């Protein structure tokens, strides 16, 4: 039974990654805060709601091992820098919402969580792996991106945010 569950998760992982590799971004598509995602009620909302802040956009999925490590760090960054203008936005890519909700039970998010079940926005951001993070300055310009989450780089990740927050 456990092997079947693990295999199913692995198959979903392979299928989603294949979708990213096979699907070329649309013409003119690029990482930006103008894209539409879903909120927790399934309503379409724009990432532009966070414009004017330093925005850390993180794409994640329930099967993603490194995402389990990134969520506590994102909670820390949110708590530490929200008052200075940081918005952390985690965009889930699971096709089935219960998978995301189960993950969030184990790894609660104190920051904004949005959903992209069709991976439309993920394709426009041209993800190269999971998790993938994109950092936007207060003007809404993409200034940094990372693939994966490396515990050895936590200081560097935080310093990137601090520099942008201090730039005001």
Short mmCIF file of N, CA and C in Angstrom, two decimals:
data_model
loop_
_atom_site.label_atom_id
_atom_site.label_comp_id
_atom_site.label_asym_id
_atom_site.label_seq_id
_atom_site.Cartn_x
_atom_site.Cartn_y
_atom_site.Cartn_z
N UNK A 1 0.83 -1.21 0.00
CA UNK A 1 0.00 0.00 0.00
C UNK A 1 0.86 1.25 0.00
N UNK A 2 1.85 1.28 0.89
CA UNK A 2 2.71 2.45 0.97
C UNK A 2 3.48 2.65 -0.34
N UNK A 3 3.92 1.56 -0.94
CA UNK A 3 4.65 1.64 -2.21
C UNK A 3 3.77 2.25 -3.29
N UNK A 4 2.49 1.87 -3.32
CA UNK A 4 1.56 2.42 -4.31
C UNK A 4 1.40 3.92 -4.12
N UNK A 5 1.26 4.37 -2.89
CA UNK A 5 1.11 5.80 -2.63
C UNK A 5 2.36 6.54 -3.06
N UNK A 6 3.53 6.00 -2.70
CA UNK A 6 4.79 6.63 -3.08
C UNK A 6 4.93 6.66 -4.60
N UNK A 7 4.56 5.55 -5.24
CA UNK A 7 4.65 5.48 -6.69
C UNK A 7 3.71 6.51 -7.33
N UNK A 8 2.49 6.61 -6.82
CA UNK A 8 1.55 7.59 -7.36
C UNK A 8 2.08 9.00 -7.21
N UNK A 9 2.67 9.31 -6.06
CA UNK A 9 3.25 10.64 -5.86
C UNK A 9 4.40 10.85 -6.83
N UNK A 10 5.22 9.83 -7.02
CA UNK A 10 6.35 9.95 -7.96
C UNK A 10 5.85 10.15 -9.38
N UNK A 11 4.79 9.44 -9.76
CA UNK A 11 4.22 9.61 -11.10
C UNK A 11 3.69 11.01 -11.30
N UNK A 12 3.00 11.55 -10.28
CA UNK A 12 2.51 12.93 -10.38
C UNK A 12 3.67 13.89 -10.53
N UNK A 13 4.73 13.64 -9.78
CA UNK A 13 5.92 14.49 -9.84
C UNK A 13 6.52 14.47 -11.24
N UNK A 14 6.71 13.28 -11.79
CA UNK A 14 7.29 13.14 -13.13
C UNK A 14 6.38 13.80 -14.17
N UNK A 15 5.06 13.59 -14.04
CA UNK A 15 4.12 14.17 -15.01
C UNK A 15 4.15 15.70 -14.95
N UNK A 16 4.18 16.25 -13.75
CA UNK A 16 4.20 17.71 -13.62
C UNK A 16 5.50 18.28 -14.17
N UNK A 17 6.62 17.66 -13.86
CA UNK A 17 7.90 18.15 -14.36
C UNK A 17 7.96 18.03 -15.88
N UNK A 18 7.40 16.96 -16.43
CA UNK A 18 7.38 16.82 -17.89
C UNK A 18 6.55 17.93 -18.51
N UNK A 19 5.47 18.29 -17.86
CA UNK A 19 4.63 19.39 -18.35
C UNK A 19 5.45 20.68 -18.43
N UNK A 20 6.28 20.95 -17.41
CA UNK A 20 7.10 22.16 -17.42
C UNK A 20 8.12 22.12 -18.55
N UNK A 21 8.73 20.96 -18.77
CA UNK A 21 9.77 20.84 -19.79
C UNK A 21 9.18 20.92 -21.19
N UNK A 22 8.04 20.25 -21.40
CA UNK A 22 7.44 20.19 -22.72
C UNK A 22 6.75 21.51 -23.08
N UNK A 23 6.13 22.14 -22.10
CA UNK A 23 5.34 23.35 -22.37
C UNK A 23 6.24 24.58 -22.44
N UNK A 24 6.36 25.12 -23.61
CA UNK A 24 7.13 26.36 -23.76
C UNK A 24 6.27 27.52 -23.29
N UNK A 25 6.89 28.54 -22.70
CA UNK A 25 6.10 29.70 -22.30
C UNK A 25 5.47 30.37 -23.51
N UNK A 26 4.31 30.96 -23.30
CA UNK A 26 3.63 31.65 -24.38
C UNK A 26 4.41 32.90 -24.77
N UNK A 27 4.23 33.32 -26.00
CA UNK A 27 4.91 34.51 -26.49
C UNK A 27 4.55 35.69 -25.59
N UNK A 28 5.56 36.42 -25.16
CA UNK A 28 5.33 37.58 -24.30
C UNK A 28 5.11 37.22 -22.84
N UNK A 29 5.03 35.94 -22.54
CA UNK A 29 4.83 35.53 -21.16
C UNK A 29 6.16 35.57 -20.43
N UNK A 30 6.11 36.01 -19.20
CA UNK A 30 7.30 36.09 -18.38
C UNK A 30 6.88 36.19 -16.93
N UNK A 31 7.81 35.92 -16.03
CA UNK A 31 7.47 36.12 -14.62
C UNK A 31 7.08 37.57 -14.37
N UNK A 32 5.91 37.77 -13.80
CA UNK A 32 5.46 39.12 -13.46
C UNK A 32 4.36 39.01 -12.41
N UNK A 33 3.98 40.16 -11.87
CA UNK A 33 2.90 40.20 -10.89
C UNK A 33 1.55 40.48 -11.54
N UNK A 34 1.49 40.37 -12.87
CA UNK A 34 0.23 40.65 -13.56
C UNK A 34 -0.61 39.39 -13.78
N UNK A 35 -0.09 38.23 -13.42
CA UNK A 35 -0.79 36.97 -13.69
C UNK A 35 -1.92 36.72 -12.69
N UNK A 36 -2.91 35.97 -13.15
CA UNK A 36 -4.06 35.60 -12.33
C UNK A 36 -3.87 34.20 -11.75
N UNK A 37 -4.20 34.04 -10.48
CA UNK A 37 -4.17 32.76 -9.78
C UNK A 37 -5.48 32.65 -9.00
N UNK A 38 -5.65 31.54 -8.30
CA UNK A 38 -6.86 31.35 -7.50
C UNK A 38 -6.55 31.58 -6.02
N UNK A 39 -7.52 32.15 -5.30
CA UNK A 39 -7.38 32.24 -3.86
C UNK A 39 -7.98 30.98 -3.23
N UNK A 40 -8.05 30.95 -1.90
CA UNK A 40 -8.54 29.76 -1.20
C UNK A 40 -10.01 29.47 -1.48
N UNK A 41 -10.75 30.44 -2.01
CA UNK A 41 -12.16 30.24 -2.35
C UNK A 41 -12.35 29.83 -3.82
N UNK A 42 -11.24 29.71 -4.55
CA UNK A 42 -11.32 29.36 -5.96
C UNK A 42 -11.57 30.54 -6.87
N UNK A 43 -11.55 31.75 -6.31
CA UNK A 43 -11.77 32.97 -7.10
C UNK A 43 -10.47 33.40 -7.78
N UNK A 44 -10.61 33.96 -8.97
CA UNK A 44 -9.44 34.47 -9.70
C UNK A 44 -9.00 35.79 -9.08
N UNK A 45 -7.72 35.87 -8.72
CA UNK A 45 -7.15 37.09 -8.17
C UNK A 45 -5.81 37.34 -8.86
N UNK A 46 -5.41 38.60 -8.88
CA UNK A 46 -4.16 38.96 -9.54
C UNK A 46 -3.02 39.05 -8.53
N UNK A 47 -1.86 38.63 -8.95
CA UNK A 47 -0.68 38.80 -8.11
C UNK A 47 -0.33 40.27 -7.92
N UNK A 48 -0.92 41.12 -8.75
CA UNK A 48 -0.66 42.56 -8.63
C UNK A 48 -1.18 43.12 -7.30
N UNK A 49 -2.01 42.36 -6.58
CA UNK A 49 -2.47 42.81 -5.27
C UNK A 49 -1.29 43.04 -4.31
N UNK A 50 -0.13 42.49 -4.63
CA UNK A 50 1.04 42.63 -3.77
C UNK A 50 2.02 43.69 -4.27
N UNK A 51 1.68 44.34 -5.37
CA UNK A 51 2.56 45.37 -5.93
C UNK A 51 2.80 46.48 -4.91
N UNK A 52 3.99 47.04 -4.93
CA UNK A 52 4.36 48.06 -3.96
C UNK A 52 5.12 47.47 -2.79
N UNK A 53 5.16 46.15 -2.75
CA UNK A 53 5.91 45.44 -1.71
C UNK A 53 7.05 44.68 -2.37
N UNK A 54 8.00 44.23 -1.57
CA UNK A 54 8.98 43.25 -2.03
C UNK A 54 8.22 41.92 -1.98
N UNK A 55 8.15 41.23 -3.11
CA UNK A 55 7.31 40.03 -3.19
C UNK A 55 8.17 38.80 -3.45
N UNK A 56 8.05 37.83 -2.56
CA UNK A 56 8.72 36.54 -2.70
C UNK A 56 7.66 35.54 -3.15
N UNK A 57 7.68 35.18 -4.43
CA UNK A 57 6.72 34.23 -4.99
C UNK A 57 7.37 32.86 -5.04
N UNK A 58 6.71 31.88 -4.42
CA UNK A 58 7.26 30.53 -4.33
C UNK A 58 6.27 29.54 -4.92
N UNK A 59 6.69 28.78 -5.92
CA UNK A 59 5.85 27.72 -6.50
C UNK A 59 6.16 26.41 -5.77
N UNK A 60 5.11 25.70 -5.34
CA UNK A 60 5.30 24.48 -4.56
C UNK A 60 4.21 23.46 -4.89
N UNK A 61 4.46 22.24 -4.45
CA UNK A 61 3.51 21.16 -4.64
C UNK A 61 3.60 20.22 -3.44
N UNK A 62 2.55 19.48 -3.19
CA UNK A 62 2.51 18.61 -2.01
C UNK A 62 3.57 17.51 -2.04
N UNK A 63 3.97 17.08 -3.22
CA UNK A 63 4.94 15.99 -3.33
C UNK A 63 6.39 16.48 -3.22
N UNK A 64 6.59 17.77 -3.15
CA UNK A 64 7.93 18.37 -3.20
C UNK A 64 8.62 18.29 -1.83
N UNK A 65 9.66 17.48 -1.74
CA UNK A 65 10.42 17.33 -0.50
C UNK A 65 11.03 18.63 0.01
N UNK A 66 11.78 19.36 -0.83
CA UNK A 66 12.38 20.61 -0.36
C UNK A 66 11.35 21.65 0.08
N UNK A 67 10.12 21.55 -0.41
CA UNK A 67 9.07 22.50 0.00
C UNK A 67 8.79 22.37 1.49
N UNK A 68 8.95 21.16 2.02
CA UNK A 68 8.74 20.93 3.44
C UNK A 68 9.75 21.72 4.28
N UNK A 69 10.90 21.97 3.71
CA UNK A 69 11.93 22.75 4.40
C UNK A 69 11.75 24.25 4.17
N UNK A 70 11.20 24.62 3.02
CA UNK A 70 11.08 26.04 2.71
C UNK A 70 9.94 26.72 3.46
N UNK A 71 8.88 25.98 3.79
CA UNK A 71 7.73 26.61 4.44
C UNK A 71 8.07 27.21 5.81
N UNK A 72 8.79 26.49 6.68
CA UNK A 72 9.16 27.12 7.95
C UNK A 72 10.01 28.38 7.74
N UNK A 73 10.92 28.36 6.77
CA UNK A 73 11.75 29.54 6.49
C UNK A 73 10.88 30.69 5.97
N UNK A 74 9.95 30.41 5.07
CA UNK A 74 9.08 31.46 4.56
C UNK A 74 8.23 32.06 5.69
N UNK A 75 7.77 31.21 6.63
CA UNK A 75 7.05 31.72 7.79
C UNK A 75 7.93 32.67 8.60
N UNK A 76 9.18 32.31 8.78
CA UNK A 76 10.12 33.17 9.52
C UNK A 76 10.31 34.50 8.81
N UNK A 77 10.53 34.45 7.50
CA UNK A 77 10.75 35.69 6.74
C UNK A 77 9.51 36.58 6.79
N UNK A 78 8.36 35.95 6.67
CA UNK A 78 7.09 36.70 6.73
C UNK A 78 6.96 37.40 8.08
N UNK A 79 7.18 36.66 9.16
CA UNK A 79 7.05 37.23 10.50
C UNK A 79 8.07 38.34 10.74
N UNK A 80 9.26 38.14 10.25
CA UNK A 80 10.35 39.09 10.50
C UNK A 80 10.25 40.36 9.67
N UNK A 81 9.76 40.27 8.43
CA UNK A 81 9.85 41.40 7.50
C UNK A 81 8.52 41.91 6.95
N UNK A 82 7.41 41.34 7.36
CA UNK A 82 6.12 41.80 6.82
C UNK A 82 5.91 43.29 7.09
N UNK A 83 6.25 43.75 8.27
CA UNK A 83 6.05 45.16 8.62
C UNK A 83 6.93 46.09 7.81
N UNK A 84 8.01 45.55 7.23
CA UNK A 84 8.91 46.35 6.40
C UNK A 84 8.51 46.32 4.93
N UNK A 85 7.46 45.55 4.61
CA UNK A 85 6.96 45.54 3.23
C UNK A 85 7.21 44.27 2.46
N UNK A 86 7.47 43.16 3.13
CA UNK A 86 7.66 41.89 2.43
C UNK A 86 6.32 41.16 2.33
N UNK A 87 6.02 40.65 1.14
CA UNK A 87 4.87 39.78 0.94
C UNK A 87 5.40 38.44 0.44
N UNK A 88 5.08 37.39 1.15
CA UNK A 88 5.43 36.03 0.74
C UNK A 88 4.16 35.41 0.16
N UNK A 89 4.27 34.90 -1.06
CA UNK A 89 3.13 34.31 -1.75
C UNK A 89 3.53 32.94 -2.26
N UNK A 90 2.91 31.90 -1.73
CA UNK A 90 3.22 30.53 -2.15
C UNK A 90 2.11 30.07 -3.10
N UNK A 91 2.49 29.68 -4.31
CA UNK A 91 1.52 29.26 -5.31
C UNK A 91 1.59 27.74 -5.47
N UNK A 92 0.50 27.08 -5.11
CA UNK A 92 0.44 25.63 -5.17
C UNK A 92 0.07 25.16 -6.57
N UNK A 93 0.70 24.07 -7.01
CA UNK A 93 0.47 23.53 -8.35
C UNK A 93 -0.25 22.19 -8.37
N UNK A 94 -0.71 21.72 -7.22
CA UNK A 94 -1.42 20.44 -7.19
C UNK A 94 -2.72 20.55 -7.97
N UNK A 95 -3.02 19.52 -8.74
CA UNK A 95 -4.26 19.47 -9.50
C UNK A 95 -5.43 19.23 -8.55
N UNK A 96 -5.18 18.45 -7.50
CA UNK A 96 -6.22 18.11 -6.53
C UNK A 96 -6.00 18.93 -5.26
N UNK A 97 -6.94 19.82 -4.94
CA UNK A 97 -6.85 20.69 -3.78
C UNK A 97 -6.63 19.94 -2.46
N UNK A 98 -7.27 18.78 -2.23
CA UNK A 98 -7.04 18.08 -0.96
C UNK A 98 -5.56 17.75 -0.70
N UNK A 99 -4.78 17.53 -1.76
CA UNK A 99 -3.35 17.28 -1.58
C UNK A 99 -2.66 18.50 -0.99
N UNK A 100 -3.00 19.67 -1.50
CA UNK A 100 -2.42 20.92 -0.99
C UNK A 100 -2.87 21.15 0.45
N UNK A 101 -4.14 20.94 0.73
CA UNK A 101 -4.66 21.18 2.08
C UNK A 101 -4.04 20.24 3.09
N UNK A 102 -3.78 19.00 2.69
CA UNK A 102 -3.11 18.05 3.58
C UNK A 102 -1.69 18.51 3.89
N UNK A 103 -0.98 18.97 2.88
CA UNK A 103 0.36 19.51 3.07
C UNK A 103 0.31 20.68 4.05
N UNK A 104 -0.64 21.59 3.85
CA UNK A 104 -0.74 22.78 4.68
C UNK A 104 -1.12 22.45 6.13
N UNK A 105 -1.76 21.30 6.34
CA UNK A 105 -2.04 20.85 7.71
C UNK A 105 -0.73 20.54 8.42
N UNK A 106 0.18 19.89 7.69
CA UNK A 106 1.48 19.50 8.26
C UNK A 106 2.47 20.66 8.28
N UNK A 107 2.36 21.56 7.32
CA UNK A 107 3.28 22.68 7.18
C UNK A 107 2.47 23.96 6.99
N UNK A 108 1.88 24.46 8.07
CA UNK A 108 1.00 25.64 7.95
C UNK A 108 1.74 26.86 7.39
N UNK A 109 1.00 27.68 6.69
CA UNK A 109 1.55 28.90 6.09
C UNK A 109 0.92 30.11 6.78
N UNK A 110 1.78 30.99 7.29
CA UNK A 110 1.32 32.24 7.90
C UNK A 110 1.28 33.36 6.87
N UNK A 111 1.55 33.04 5.63
CA UNK A 111 1.63 33.98 4.52
C UNK A 111 0.56 33.63 3.49
N UNK A 112 0.48 34.41 2.43
CA UNK A 112 -0.54 34.20 1.40
C UNK A 112 -0.28 32.91 0.61
N UNK A 113 -1.33 32.13 0.42
CA UNK A 113 -1.26 30.92 -0.41
C UNK A 113 -2.25 31.10 -1.54
N UNK A 114 -1.78 30.85 -2.75
CA UNK A 114 -2.63 30.93 -3.93
C UNK A 114 -2.50 29.60 -4.69
N UNK A 115 -3.35 29.40 -5.68
CA UNK A 115 -3.43 28.11 -6.37
C UNK A 115 -3.41 28.29 -7.88
N UNK A 116 -2.70 27.38 -8.54
CA UNK A 116 -2.58 27.36 -10.00
C UNK A 116 -2.71 25.90 -10.46
N UNK A 117 -3.91 25.30 -10.29
CA UNK A 117 -4.07 23.87 -10.56
C UNK A 117 -3.84 23.46 -12.00
N UNK A 118 -3.96 24.38 -12.94
CA UNK A 118 -3.72 24.06 -14.35
C UNK A 118 -2.28 24.39 -14.76
N UNK A 119 -1.49 24.88 -13.83
CA UNK A 119 -0.08 25.24 -14.07
C UNK A 119 0.09 26.29 -15.16
N UNK A 120 -0.95 27.07 -15.40
CA UNK A 120 -0.88 28.12 -16.42
C UNK A 120 0.17 29.17 -16.05
N UNK A 121 0.12 29.65 -14.82
CA UNK A 121 1.08 30.66 -14.38
C UNK A 121 2.47 30.03 -14.27
N UNK A 122 2.54 28.81 -13.81
CA UNK A 122 3.83 28.11 -13.72
C UNK A 122 4.52 28.04 -15.08
N UNK A 123 3.75 27.77 -16.13
CA UNK A 123 4.33 27.73 -17.48
C UNK A 123 4.84 29.11 -17.88
N UNK A 124 4.11 30.14 -17.54
CA UNK A 124 4.53 31.51 -17.89
C UNK A 124 5.79 31.91 -17.14
N UNK A 125 5.99 31.36 -15.94
CA UNK A 125 7.20 31.62 -15.19
C UNK A 125 8.35 30.70 -15.63
N UNK A 126 8.04 29.72 -16.49
CA UNK A 126 9.04 28.79 -17.03
C UNK A 126 9.86 28.13 -15.92
N UNK A 127 9.15 27.47 -15.01
CA UNK A 127 9.82 26.80 -13.89
C UNK A 127 10.80 25.75 -14.38
N UNK A 128 11.92 25.66 -13.66
CA UNK A 128 12.94 24.68 -14.00
C UNK A 128 13.00 23.55 -12.98
N UNK A 129 12.29 23.68 -11.88
CA UNK A 129 12.28 22.67 -10.83
C UNK A 129 11.39 23.12 -9.69
N UNK A 130 11.36 22.29 -8.66
CA UNK A 130 10.49 22.58 -7.51
C UNK A 130 11.31 22.54 -6.23
N UNK A 131 11.08 23.45 -5.31
CA UNK A 131 10.30 24.65 -5.51
C UNK A 131 11.06 25.65 -6.38
N UNK A 132 10.37 26.61 -6.90
CA UNK A 132 10.99 27.72 -7.64
C UNK A 132 10.51 29.01 -7.01
N UNK A 133 11.46 29.91 -6.76
CA UNK A 133 11.08 31.19 -6.15
C UNK A 133 11.53 32.35 -7.03
N UNK A 134 10.73 33.40 -6.98
CA UNK A 134 10.97 34.60 -7.78
C UNK A 134 10.79 35.80 -6.86
N UNK A 135 11.75 36.72 -6.90
CA UNK A 135 11.70 37.88 -6.02
C UNK A 135 11.51 39.13 -6.87
N UNK A 136 10.48 39.90 -6.51
CA UNK A 136 10.15 41.14 -7.21
C UNK A 136 10.40 42.33 -6.28
N UNK A 137 10.94 43.41 -6.83
CA UNK A 137 11.15 44.61 -6.03
C UNK A 137 9.82 45.36 -5.87
N UNK A 138 9.86 46.49 -5.18
CA UNK A 138 8.64 47.26 -4.91
C UNK A 138 7.99 47.82 -6.18
N UNK A 139 8.78 47.92 -7.25
CA UNK A 139 8.25 48.39 -8.52
C UNK A 139 7.64 47.26 -9.35
N UNK A 140 7.68 46.04 -8.81
CA UNK A 140 7.10 44.90 -9.51
C UNK A 140 8.04 44.28 -10.53
N UNK A 141 9.32 44.61 -10.46
CA UNK A 141 10.31 44.07 -11.41
C UNK A 141 10.96 42.82 -10.82
N UNK A 142 11.08 41.78 -11.65
CA UNK A 142 11.76 40.57 -11.23
C UNK A 142 13.24 40.88 -11.06
N UNK A 143 13.78 40.58 -9.87
CA UNK A 143 15.19 40.88 -9.62
C UNK A 143 16.01 39.65 -9.24
N UNK A 144 15.34 38.55 -8.91
CA UNK A 144 16.08 37.35 -8.52
C UNK A 144 15.18 36.13 -8.67
N UNK A 145 15.78 34.98 -8.93
CA UNK A 145 15.03 33.74 -8.96
C UNK A 145 15.93 32.60 -8.53
N UNK A 146 15.29 31.58 -7.95
CA UNK A 146 16.01 30.41 -7.45
C UNK A 146 15.23 29.15 -7.79
N UNK A 147 15.95 28.10 -8.11
CA UNK A 147 15.34 26.79 -8.30
C UNK A 147 15.80 25.92 -7.17
N UNK A 148 14.88 25.25 -6.51
CA UNK A 148 15.21 24.44 -5.36
C UNK A 148 15.27 25.28 -4.09
N UNK A 149 15.54 24.61 -3.00
CA UNK A 149 15.67 25.30 -1.71
C UNK A 149 16.82 24.65 -0.97
N UNK A 150 17.88 25.41 -0.76
CA UNK A 150 19.10 24.89 -0.17
C UNK A 150 19.30 25.50 1.21
N UNK A 151 19.31 24.66 2.24
CA UNK A 151 19.49 25.14 3.61
C UNK A 151 20.82 25.85 3.81
N UNK A 152 21.80 25.54 2.99
CA UNK A 152 23.11 26.20 3.10
C UNK A 152 23.08 27.62 2.56
N UNK A 153 22.00 28.01 1.90
CA UNK A 153 21.92 29.34 1.30
C UNK A 153 20.91 30.26 1.99
N UNK A 154 20.46 29.89 3.17
CA UNK A 154 19.43 30.67 3.86
C UNK A 154 19.87 32.11 4.10
N UNK A 155 21.11 32.30 4.50
CA UNK A 155 21.61 33.67 4.74
C UNK A 155 21.60 34.48 3.46
N UNK A 156 21.98 33.87 2.35
CA UNK A 156 21.98 34.57 1.07
C UNK A 156 20.55 34.94 0.67
N UNK A 157 19.61 33.99 0.81
CA UNK A 157 18.21 34.26 0.47
C UNK A 157 17.69 35.45 1.28
N UNK A 158 17.96 35.42 2.59
CA UNK A 158 17.48 36.50 3.45
C UNK A 158 18.13 37.83 3.10
N UNK A 159 19.43 37.80 2.80
CA UNK A 159 20.14 39.04 2.46
C UNK A 159 19.56 39.68 1.20
N UNK A 160 19.17 38.86 0.23
CA UNK A 160 18.54 39.40 -0.98
C UNK A 160 17.27 40.17 -0.63
N UNK A 161 16.49 39.61 0.28
CA UNK A 161 15.25 40.28 0.70
C UNK A 161 15.54 41.56 1.45
N UNK A 162 16.50 41.50 2.37
CA UNK A 162 16.84 42.67 3.19
C UNK A 162 17.30 43.83 2.31
N UNK A 163 18.14 43.55 1.33
CA UNK A 163 18.64 44.60 0.44
C UNK A 163 17.49 45.28 -0.30
N UNK A 164 16.53 44.51 -0.75
CA UNK A 164 15.38 45.09 -1.46
C UNK A 164 14.47 45.87 -0.50
N UNK A 165 14.31 45.37 0.69
CA UNK A 165 13.48 46.07 1.67
C UNK A 165 14.11 47.40 2.08
N UNK A 166 15.42 47.43 2.16
CA UNK A 166 16.13 48.65 2.55
C UNK A 166 16.16 49.67 1.42
N UNK A 167 16.00 49.22 0.18
CA UNK A 167 16.07 50.11 -0.98
C UNK A 167 14.88 51.08 -1.03
N UNK A 168 13.78 50.71 -0.50
CA UNK A 168 12.54 51.51 -0.49
C UNK A 168 12.51 52.40 -1.69
#
